[in-house]
Short mmCIF file of C-alpha atoms and ligand atoms in Angstrom, two decimals:
data_model
loop_
_atom_site.label_atom_id
_atom_site.label_comp_id
_atom_site.label_asym_id
_atom_site.label_seq_id
_atom_site.Cartn_x
_atom_site.Cartn_y
_atom_site.Cartn_z
CA MET A 1 -27.37 -8.39 27.10
CA THR A 2 -23.99 -6.68 27.25
CA ASP A 3 -20.96 -7.94 25.33
CA PRO A 4 -18.52 -9.95 27.38
CA THR A 5 -15.26 -8.22 28.20
CA THR A 6 -11.83 -9.46 27.19
CA THR A 7 -8.44 -8.29 28.35
CA LEU A 8 -5.11 -7.71 26.61
CA TRP A 9 -1.81 -7.42 28.47
CA PHE A 10 1.22 -5.53 27.13
CA GLU A 11 4.73 -5.30 28.51
CA SER A 12 4.53 -1.57 27.81
CA ALA A 13 2.14 0.79 26.04
CA LEU A 14 2.00 4.35 24.79
CA LEU A 15 -0.90 5.77 26.83
CA GLU A 16 -2.26 9.32 26.92
CA THR A 17 0.06 10.11 29.80
CA GLY A 18 3.10 8.61 28.08
CA TRP A 19 4.71 5.19 28.15
CA ALA A 20 3.65 2.82 30.92
CA ASP A 21 4.81 -0.68 31.81
CA ASN A 22 2.73 -3.81 32.43
CA VAL A 23 -0.49 -2.50 30.96
CA ARG A 24 -3.84 -4.25 30.81
CA LEU A 25 -6.61 -2.99 28.52
CA THR A 26 -10.12 -4.30 29.08
CA LEU A 27 -12.21 -4.34 25.90
CA GLN A 28 -15.94 -4.52 25.35
CA GLY A 29 -17.74 -4.22 22.02
CA GLY A 30 -14.48 -3.30 20.29
CA ARG A 31 -13.79 -0.40 22.66
CA ILE A 32 -11.43 0.11 25.55
CA VAL A 33 -13.41 0.21 28.80
CA ARG A 34 -10.57 0.08 31.32
CA VAL A 35 -6.85 0.92 31.35
CA GLN A 36 -4.55 -0.35 34.11
CA ASP A 37 -0.80 -0.10 34.36
CA GLY A 38 1.73 -1.67 36.69
CA VAL A 39 -0.34 -4.87 36.78
CA PRO A 40 1.14 -8.37 36.49
CA ARG A 41 0.02 -10.61 33.64
CA GLU A 42 -2.56 -13.25 34.56
CA VAL A 43 -1.72 -16.82 33.56
CA HIS A 44 -4.50 -16.92 30.95
CA GLU A 45 -3.31 -13.69 29.27
CA SER A 46 -0.79 -13.78 26.44
CA ALA A 47 2.23 -11.49 26.66
CA ASN A 48 2.17 -8.78 24.00
CA GLY A 49 5.04 -6.52 23.06
CA PRO A 50 5.08 -2.73 23.29
CA ALA A 51 1.75 -1.26 22.14
CA VAL A 52 1.00 1.94 20.26
CA PRO A 53 -2.26 3.23 18.74
CA GLY A 54 -2.72 2.13 15.10
CA LEU A 55 -1.86 4.76 12.51
CA PRO A 56 -4.44 6.20 10.09
CA ASN A 57 -3.45 6.14 6.42
CA LEU A 58 -5.10 9.30 5.17
CA HIS A 59 -4.67 8.93 1.41
CA SER A 60 -4.87 5.79 -0.73
CA HIS A 61 -5.75 4.87 -4.30
CA ALA A 62 -6.00 1.15 -3.59
CA PHE A 63 -6.15 0.00 -7.25
CA GLN A 64 -2.71 1.51 -7.92
CA ARG A 65 -1.17 -1.25 -5.76
CA GLY A 66 -1.63 -3.51 -8.79
CA MET A 67 0.76 -1.46 -10.95
CA ALA A 68 3.43 -0.99 -8.27
CA GLY A 69 6.83 -1.40 -9.92
CA LEU A 70 5.43 -1.29 -13.46
CA ALA A 71 6.12 2.39 -14.11
CA GLU A 72 9.85 2.25 -13.51
CA VAL A 73 10.96 1.88 -17.13
CA ARG A 74 12.35 4.89 -18.94
CA GLY A 75 10.05 6.21 -21.66
CA PRO A 76 10.90 7.71 -25.05
CA ALA A 77 10.95 11.39 -24.10
CA GLY A 78 11.86 11.60 -20.43
CA ASP A 79 9.63 10.65 -17.53
CA SER A 80 7.58 12.75 -15.17
CA PHE A 81 4.52 12.65 -12.99
CA TRP A 82 2.47 13.17 -16.18
CA THR A 83 3.99 10.21 -18.05
CA TRP A 84 3.45 8.08 -14.91
CA ARG A 85 -0.17 9.18 -15.02
CA GLU A 86 -0.48 7.91 -18.60
CA VAL A 87 0.82 4.50 -17.47
CA MET A 88 -1.64 4.56 -14.56
CA TYR A 89 -4.57 5.45 -16.87
CA ARG A 90 -3.66 2.57 -19.19
CA PHE A 91 -3.54 0.17 -16.23
CA LEU A 92 -6.92 1.20 -14.84
CA GLU A 93 -8.62 0.72 -18.23
CA ARG A 94 -8.45 -2.99 -17.61
CA LEU A 95 -9.90 -3.06 -14.11
CA GLY A 96 -13.45 -4.19 -13.45
CA PRO A 97 -15.21 -4.44 -10.09
CA GLU A 98 -13.76 -7.86 -9.24
CA GLU A 99 -10.22 -6.76 -9.99
CA VAL A 100 -10.61 -3.59 -7.94
CA GLU A 101 -11.91 -5.60 -4.99
CA ALA A 102 -9.07 -8.12 -5.22
CA ILE A 103 -6.38 -5.44 -5.48
CA ALA A 104 -7.90 -3.32 -2.70
CA ALA A 105 -8.08 -6.33 -0.37
CA GLN A 106 -4.39 -7.03 -1.02
CA ALA A 107 -3.49 -3.39 -0.38
CA TYR A 108 -5.52 -3.29 2.84
CA VAL A 109 -3.99 -6.51 4.17
CA GLU A 110 -0.56 -5.02 3.53
CA MET A 111 -1.59 -1.80 5.28
CA LEU A 112 -2.73 -3.70 8.36
CA GLU A 113 0.47 -5.74 8.42
CA ALA A 114 2.40 -2.46 8.26
CA GLY A 115 0.49 -0.98 11.23
CA PHE A 116 -2.16 1.14 9.52
CA THR A 117 -5.58 0.50 11.10
CA ARG A 118 -7.74 2.92 9.06
CA VAL A 119 -7.55 4.01 5.44
CA GLY A 120 -8.85 7.10 3.68
CA GLU A 121 -9.73 5.76 0.23
CA PHE A 122 -9.72 8.60 -2.31
CA HIS A 123 -11.98 6.74 -4.68
CA TYR A 124 -12.46 7.93 -8.25
CA LEU A 125 -12.72 4.83 -10.43
CA HIS A 126 -16.52 4.90 -10.55
CA HIS A 127 -17.70 3.71 -13.98
CA ASP A 128 -17.34 0.62 -16.16
CA ARG A 129 -14.40 0.02 -18.48
CA ASP A 130 -16.09 1.76 -21.42
CA GLY A 131 -16.98 4.75 -19.24
CA SER A 132 -20.67 3.87 -18.89
CA PRO A 133 -22.17 4.10 -15.40
CA PHE A 134 -23.03 0.92 -13.51
CA ALA A 135 -26.69 0.30 -12.61
CA ASP A 136 -25.69 0.92 -8.99
CA PRO A 137 -23.66 4.15 -8.93
CA ALA A 138 -21.78 2.77 -5.90
CA GLU A 139 -20.86 -0.55 -7.54
CA MET A 140 -17.15 0.24 -7.29
CA ALA A 141 -17.49 1.89 -3.86
CA ALA A 142 -19.15 -1.32 -2.66
CA ARG A 143 -16.08 -3.24 -3.83
CA ILE A 144 -13.86 -0.96 -1.76
CA ALA A 145 -16.19 -1.49 1.20
CA ALA A 146 -16.06 -5.27 0.68
CA ALA A 147 -12.25 -5.20 0.62
CA ALA A 148 -12.20 -3.13 3.81
CA GLY A 149 -14.67 -5.53 5.41
CA GLU A 150 -12.71 -8.62 4.42
CA SER A 151 -9.42 -7.19 5.67
CA GLY A 152 -10.93 -5.59 8.76
CA ILE A 153 -9.32 -2.17 8.22
CA GLY A 154 -11.30 0.91 9.25
CA LEU A 155 -12.61 2.80 6.21
CA THR A 156 -13.09 6.48 5.55
CA LEU A 157 -14.47 6.46 2.03
CA LEU A 158 -13.90 9.63 0.02
CA PRO A 159 -15.94 9.47 -3.18
CA VAL A 160 -14.21 11.73 -5.67
CA PHE A 161 -15.81 14.32 -7.91
CA TYR A 162 -13.94 14.70 -11.21
CA ALA A 163 -15.28 16.63 -14.18
CA HIS A 164 -12.47 18.41 -16.03
CA SER A 165 -8.97 17.85 -17.35
CA GLY A 166 -7.63 21.29 -16.44
CA PHE A 167 -8.33 24.75 -15.07
CA GLY A 168 -11.18 26.74 -16.58
CA GLY A 169 -13.54 23.75 -16.94
CA ALA A 170 -11.65 21.97 -19.77
CA ASP A 171 -13.38 18.80 -20.99
CA PRO A 172 -12.17 15.55 -19.45
CA THR A 173 -9.87 13.43 -21.63
CA PRO A 174 -10.98 9.98 -22.85
CA GLY A 175 -8.66 8.44 -20.22
CA GLN A 176 -10.70 10.17 -17.50
CA ALA A 177 -14.13 8.94 -18.67
CA ARG A 178 -14.49 6.46 -15.81
CA PHE A 179 -14.16 9.21 -13.18
CA VAL A 180 -16.74 11.74 -14.35
CA HIS A 181 -20.05 12.93 -12.84
CA ASP A 182 -22.15 16.06 -12.83
CA ILE A 183 -23.16 17.36 -9.40
CA ASP A 184 -26.55 15.58 -9.39
CA GLY A 185 -24.95 12.29 -10.38
CA PHE A 186 -22.33 12.78 -7.71
CA ALA A 187 -24.99 13.44 -5.06
CA ARG A 188 -26.56 10.08 -6.00
CA LEU A 189 -23.16 8.40 -5.75
CA LEU A 190 -22.68 9.88 -2.28
CA GLU A 191 -26.04 8.61 -1.14
CA ALA A 192 -25.35 5.13 -2.53
CA SER A 193 -21.84 5.15 -1.01
CA ARG A 194 -23.27 5.76 2.45
CA LYS A 195 -25.42 2.65 2.00
CA ALA A 196 -22.45 0.67 0.69
CA VAL A 197 -20.48 1.17 3.91
CA ALA A 198 -23.43 0.89 6.31
CA ASP A 199 -22.42 -2.56 7.60
CA LEU A 200 -18.79 -1.67 8.33
CA THR A 201 -17.78 -0.90 11.92
CA GLY A 202 -16.92 2.77 12.32
CA ALA A 203 -17.00 3.65 8.61
CA VAL A 204 -17.05 7.34 7.66
CA VAL A 205 -18.02 8.86 4.29
CA GLY A 206 -16.54 12.19 3.29
CA LEU A 207 -15.99 13.53 -0.20
CA ALA A 208 -13.20 14.77 -2.43
CA PRO A 209 -13.05 17.28 -5.23
CA HIS A 210 -10.15 15.58 -7.08
CA SER A 211 -8.06 18.73 -7.56
CA LEU A 212 -8.53 22.33 -8.65
CA ARG A 213 -7.76 21.03 -12.16
CA ALA A 214 -10.81 18.76 -12.09
CA VAL A 215 -13.53 21.05 -10.66
CA THR A 216 -14.83 24.53 -11.44
CA PRO A 217 -15.34 27.08 -8.63
CA GLY A 218 -19.10 26.57 -8.94
CA GLU A 219 -18.75 22.80 -8.62
CA LEU A 220 -16.41 23.20 -5.66
CA SER A 221 -18.94 25.23 -3.71
CA ALA A 222 -21.71 22.75 -4.54
CA LEU A 223 -19.48 19.96 -3.19
CA VAL A 224 -18.78 21.89 0.00
CA GLY A 225 -22.55 22.10 0.41
CA LEU A 226 -22.87 18.32 0.04
CA ALA A 227 -20.05 17.58 2.51
CA GLY A 228 -21.90 18.57 5.69
CA LYS A 229 -19.59 17.95 8.65
CA GLY A 230 -17.71 15.16 6.90
CA PRO A 231 -14.10 15.30 5.72
CA VAL A 232 -13.22 17.12 2.48
CA HIS A 233 -10.03 16.00 0.72
CA ILE A 234 -8.38 17.55 -2.33
CA HIS A 235 -5.08 17.05 -4.18
CA VAL A 236 -3.34 20.40 -4.39
CA ALA A 237 -0.05 21.84 -5.65
CA GLU A 238 1.68 18.48 -6.08
CA GLN A 239 3.30 19.58 -9.33
CA THR A 240 4.87 22.85 -10.45
CA GLN A 241 2.84 22.54 -13.67
CA GLU A 242 -0.34 22.84 -11.61
CA VAL A 243 1.03 25.94 -9.89
CA GLN A 244 1.82 27.55 -13.26
CA ASP A 245 -1.56 26.63 -14.74
CA CYS A 246 -3.39 27.97 -11.69
CA LEU A 247 -1.42 31.23 -11.82
CA ALA A 248 -2.26 31.60 -15.53
CA TRP A 249 -5.94 30.91 -14.84
CA SER A 250 -6.49 32.94 -11.68
CA GLY A 251 -3.37 34.97 -10.87
CA GLN A 252 -3.09 32.95 -7.66
CA ARG A 253 -1.23 29.82 -6.63
CA PRO A 254 -3.36 26.68 -5.96
CA VAL A 255 -3.21 26.74 -2.15
CA GLU A 256 -3.57 30.52 -2.14
CA TRP A 257 -6.64 30.29 -4.40
CA LEU A 258 -8.18 27.49 -2.34
CA LEU A 259 -7.76 29.31 0.98
CA ALA A 260 -9.25 32.48 -0.52
CA ASN A 261 -12.20 30.80 -2.24
CA ALA A 262 -13.25 27.81 -0.14
CA PRO A 263 -14.13 27.53 3.57
CA VAL A 264 -10.98 25.56 4.39
CA ASP A 265 -11.07 24.53 8.05
CA PRO A 266 -10.18 21.50 10.22
CA ARG A 267 -12.50 19.27 8.15
CA TRP A 268 -10.19 19.66 5.18
CA CYS A 269 -7.23 17.59 4.09
CA LEU A 270 -4.93 19.22 1.54
CA VAL A 271 -3.16 16.29 -0.08
CA HIS A 272 0.51 16.93 -0.94
CA ALA A 273 0.53 20.77 -0.90
CA THR A 274 4.10 20.28 -2.05
CA HIS A 275 4.73 23.57 -3.83
CA VAL A 276 3.79 26.34 -1.41
CA THR A 277 5.26 29.61 -0.20
CA LEU A 278 5.99 30.44 3.43
CA GLU A 279 2.88 32.58 3.40
CA GLU A 280 0.75 29.67 2.19
CA ILE A 281 2.38 27.51 4.90
CA ALA A 282 1.32 29.98 7.58
CA ASP A 283 -2.20 30.27 6.17
CA MET A 284 -2.70 26.49 5.98
CA ALA A 285 -1.50 26.14 9.58
CA ARG A 286 -3.87 28.90 10.69
CA ALA A 287 -6.82 27.29 8.89
CA GLY A 288 -6.28 24.12 10.97
CA ALA A 289 -6.52 21.90 7.87
CA VAL A 290 -4.43 18.72 7.71
CA VAL A 291 -1.73 18.48 5.07
CA GLY A 292 -1.69 14.94 3.69
CA LEU A 293 1.95 14.02 3.12
CA CYS A 294 2.68 10.90 1.08
CA PRO A 295 6.47 10.68 1.30
CA ILE A 296 7.10 7.40 -0.53
CA THR A 297 4.80 8.28 -3.43
CA GLU A 298 6.06 11.86 -3.58
CA ALA A 299 9.60 10.49 -3.87
CA ASN A 300 8.57 7.89 -6.43
CA LEU A 301 6.75 10.43 -8.60
CA GLY A 302 9.47 13.06 -8.27
CA ASP A 303 7.02 15.59 -6.85
CA GLY A 304 9.39 17.69 -4.75
CA LEU A 305 9.77 18.44 -1.05
CA PHE A 306 7.21 20.11 1.19
CA LEU A 307 8.49 22.76 3.63
CA ALA A 308 7.62 20.34 6.40
CA PRO A 309 9.80 21.75 9.23
CA GLU A 310 8.50 25.29 8.65
CA PHE A 311 4.91 24.01 8.64
CA ARG A 312 5.52 22.03 11.85
CA GLN A 313 7.06 25.07 13.56
CA GLN A 314 3.87 27.01 12.85
CA GLY A 315 1.76 24.31 14.50
CA GLY A 316 0.66 22.88 11.16
CA ARG A 317 -1.16 19.54 11.29
CA PHE A 318 -0.16 16.69 9.01
CA GLY A 319 -0.74 13.01 8.48
CA ILE A 320 0.63 10.25 6.29
CA GLY A 321 -0.85 8.69 3.17
CA SER A 322 0.37 5.71 1.16
CA ASP A 323 -1.23 7.25 -1.98
CA SER A 324 -0.07 5.19 -5.00
CA ASN A 325 0.74 2.24 -2.72
CA VAL A 326 3.94 1.61 -4.63
CA LEU A 327 5.22 0.37 -1.27
CA ILE A 328 3.12 0.12 1.88
CA ASP A 329 5.10 0.70 5.05
CA VAL A 330 4.48 2.93 8.07
CA ALA A 331 8.12 3.13 9.10
CA GLU A 332 9.37 3.85 5.60
CA GLU A 333 6.85 6.68 5.14
CA LEU A 334 8.07 8.43 8.30
CA ARG A 335 11.71 7.71 7.52
CA THR A 336 11.37 9.07 3.98
CA LEU A 337 9.69 12.21 5.30
CA GLU A 338 12.61 12.90 7.64
CA TYR A 339 15.37 11.77 5.26
CA GLY A 340 14.16 14.02 2.42
CA GLN A 341 14.56 16.98 4.75
CA ARG A 342 17.95 15.82 6.05
CA LEU A 343 19.31 15.46 2.53
CA ALA A 344 17.97 18.83 1.44
CA ARG A 345 19.17 20.70 4.54
CA ARG A 346 22.32 18.74 5.44
CA ASN A 347 21.04 18.48 8.97
CA ARG A 348 19.68 15.87 11.39
CA ASN A 349 16.50 15.43 13.46
CA VAL A 350 14.88 18.09 11.33
CA MET A 351 11.26 17.15 12.07
CA ALA A 352 11.65 16.84 15.86
CA ALA A 353 9.71 19.74 17.37
CA GLU A 354 11.76 20.48 20.53
CA PRO A 355 15.20 19.67 21.92
CA GLY A 356 14.96 16.29 23.59
CA ASP A 357 12.13 15.10 21.33
CA SER A 358 12.46 11.84 19.43
CA THR A 359 12.14 12.31 15.69
CA GLY A 360 10.42 9.02 14.86
CA ALA A 361 8.12 9.03 17.88
CA GLY A 362 7.28 12.70 17.36
CA LEU A 363 6.37 12.07 13.73
CA TYR A 364 4.28 9.08 14.77
CA ARG A 365 2.32 11.09 17.36
CA ALA A 366 1.75 13.95 14.92
CA ALA A 367 0.59 11.57 12.19
CA LEU A 368 -1.82 9.86 14.62
CA ALA A 369 -3.53 13.16 15.43
CA GLY A 370 -3.44 14.59 11.91
CA GLY A 371 -4.50 11.34 10.26
CA ALA A 372 -7.49 10.90 12.56
CA GLN A 373 -8.60 14.50 12.08
CA ALA A 374 -8.40 14.10 8.31
CA LEU A 375 -10.38 10.85 8.38
CA GLY A 376 -13.18 12.22 10.53
CA VAL A 377 -12.52 10.16 13.65
CA GLY A 378 -11.22 10.91 17.14
CA ALA A 379 -7.46 10.82 17.69
CA PRO A 380 -6.36 7.21 18.19
CA ARG A 381 -5.55 6.78 21.87
CA LEU A 382 -5.19 3.80 24.14
CA ALA A 383 -7.77 5.31 26.48
CA VAL A 384 -11.21 4.53 27.90
CA GLY A 385 -14.01 4.98 25.36
CA GLU A 386 -11.82 4.64 22.27
CA LEU A 387 -11.96 1.90 19.64
CA ALA A 388 -9.26 -0.67 20.32
CA ASP A 389 -7.05 0.00 17.26
CA ILE A 390 -3.72 -1.30 18.51
CA VAL A 391 -0.33 -2.16 17.04
CA THR A 392 2.25 -4.13 18.97
CA LEU A 393 5.94 -4.31 18.15
CA ASP A 394 8.02 -7.47 18.41
CA ALA A 395 10.07 -6.84 21.55
CA GLY A 396 12.41 -9.66 20.50
CA HIS A 397 13.33 -8.01 17.17
CA PRO A 398 17.06 -7.21 17.20
CA ALA A 399 16.37 -3.62 16.13
CA LEU A 400 14.44 -3.08 19.38
CA ALA A 401 16.96 -4.72 21.73
CA ALA A 402 17.06 -3.00 25.14
CA ARG A 403 14.98 -0.05 23.84
CA ARG A 404 12.26 1.57 25.92
CA GLY A 405 9.65 4.24 25.35
CA ASP A 406 10.09 6.56 22.38
CA ALA A 407 13.37 4.85 21.44
CA LEU A 408 11.22 1.85 20.40
CA ILE A 409 9.43 3.95 17.78
CA ASP A 410 12.65 5.64 16.64
CA SER A 411 14.28 2.24 16.17
CA TRP A 412 11.20 0.89 14.35
CA VAL A 413 11.19 3.92 12.01
CA PHE A 414 14.91 4.28 11.33
CA ALA A 415 16.45 0.91 12.03
CA GLY A 416 13.89 -1.84 11.70
CA ARG A 417 13.78 -3.13 8.15
CA GLN A 418 11.23 -6.03 8.26
CA GLY A 419 9.30 -7.77 10.97
CA VAL A 420 9.00 -5.11 13.66
CA VAL A 421 5.19 -5.02 13.65
CA ASP A 422 3.90 -8.06 15.50
CA GLY A 423 0.17 -7.77 16.32
CA VAL A 424 -2.58 -5.54 14.96
CA TRP A 425 -6.07 -5.19 16.44
CA ARG A 426 -8.80 -3.18 14.79
CA ALA A 427 -11.91 -2.37 16.84
CA GLY A 428 -10.78 -5.04 19.30
CA VAL A 429 -10.43 -7.80 16.69
CA LYS A 430 -6.97 -9.29 16.26
CA LEU A 431 -6.24 -9.24 12.51
CA VAL A 432 -2.45 -9.62 12.42
CA GLY A 433 -0.35 -11.95 14.56
CA GLY A 434 3.37 -12.58 14.20
CA GLY A 435 3.30 -9.94 11.45
CA ARG A 436 0.85 -11.95 9.31
CA HIS A 437 -2.73 -11.03 8.51
CA HIS A 438 -5.05 -14.00 9.10
CA ALA A 439 -6.30 -13.83 5.48
CA ARG A 440 -2.93 -13.07 3.90
CA ASP A 441 -2.71 -16.22 1.76
CA ALA A 442 -6.31 -16.27 0.50
CA VAL A 443 -6.22 -12.57 -0.35
CA ALA A 444 -2.87 -12.86 -2.11
CA ASP A 445 -4.10 -15.87 -4.13
CA ARG A 446 -7.10 -13.97 -5.44
CA TYR A 447 -4.89 -10.93 -6.07
CA ARG A 448 -2.45 -12.97 -8.17
CA ARG A 449 -5.32 -14.40 -10.24
CA ALA A 450 -6.79 -10.93 -10.77
CA LEU A 451 -3.43 -9.49 -11.84
CA ALA A 452 -2.86 -12.37 -14.24
CA ARG A 453 -6.10 -11.39 -15.99
CA VAL A 454 -5.34 -7.67 -15.97
CA LEU A 455 -1.80 -7.96 -17.27
CA ALA A 456 -2.43 -10.86 -19.67
C1 LIG B 1 -4.45 10.28 -8.75
N1 LIG B 1 -2.24 10.62 -7.89
O1 LIG B 1 -5.56 10.79 -8.78
O2 LIG B 1 -4.30 9.06 -8.70
C2 LIG B 1 -3.25 11.19 -8.73
C3 LIG B 1 -2.71 11.36 -10.11
C4 LIG B 1 -3.71 13.49 -10.99
C5 LIG B 1 -1.34 11.38 -7.30
N2 LIG B 1 -1.44 12.65 -7.44
C6 LIG B 1 -3.65 12.00 -11.07
N3 LIG B 1 -0.36 10.85 -6.61
O3 LIG B 1 -3.33 14.09 -10.01
O4 LIG B 1 -4.19 14.06 -11.98
ZN1 LIG B 2 -3.63 10.89 -4.65
#
């Protein structure tokens, strides 16, 4: 028996060929099986606002949502990424499986409400509070999978390998005990993680060496062997301290070392890559890897600015990650990316590729393609054969008044504040309507109870 078909009608939609008016998508089994434009709405069809493909969020540490706003107090000796990390390590000490599931569900509901339809979860909190392994190595991964399942977001799970506290194979610190495996243990985690996501629609499992600080060259090549065709993600060159330590250890900069010593190709996502030279920019672009930019988190942590316009000019691929989840918002990520560059260069429309291109819409299209590549799925398109991952905007929102086409996305990104995202469908299932996820209240209730325990 074949699944019944349903139809969705949109006043306009961003199709492969560009914007079209009066669009009907016919869905079957979560996929788009027919695209029509210039068709009137049938009486039984609801009217939906302008539609765009849902954006992939290529880098998340879901549990960090629970400490959002709690690392904004000045410490005794000046604050940095590294003092933030101490706060983060202290927070995660108190998280068990239930808390991680509750926080991740909250984060994923917020992502869907923001217009993200898939998340790349860079998952490294593997062991119990005292550092001892759970009976099921994928206990925590299963909690991430459960949160994805409950929220309905697409999941690319990236189990993280973490074994050292610095270059040269330094022992992990006590604060890192919950992250650590040897390669055999990690291979078992990978196997168990694949089982943990088996029931989720369209789930992908990749893997992630945490950073060059956390793996030795030997471990890195073993991990590449385990990755097969799946995505490989790594944090790299986010901090100048890492660049200095890598130079001291190897004589090369982190991205330079990685490109020279690992088979970096389009399967790879280099997260942050903040501190790079023009030569490294050119080499990353040539390798076809995706650079995972996390503008809100990079601003929050004081990381620095990536040479994004230079990378874009070289055809470099990039996507967007919400990373620390200090604030989850598609528009604000893209706006922060552009505004950082404007402030630094005293210029406007810095990230638009060509004269006549829209900055916000151009960033959105680039992040669709780069995000999907990084998460091991086909580029999100409103086209026949694709999963129906769809975001609609509220055409009645004042920020979108009398806008059409790419100006809708520009106004969403730069001028929208709240309430621009109206509906969100993931694999054909409507999860968000009127800007609200159907499980928002239940998920937030459980989240509040979990946080009350953690922060008690
Ligand atoms: C993380 N987060 O793994 O959560 C990292 C911090 C590190 C970001 N880099 C820890 N944003 O890099 O050592
Ligand atoms: Zn990260």
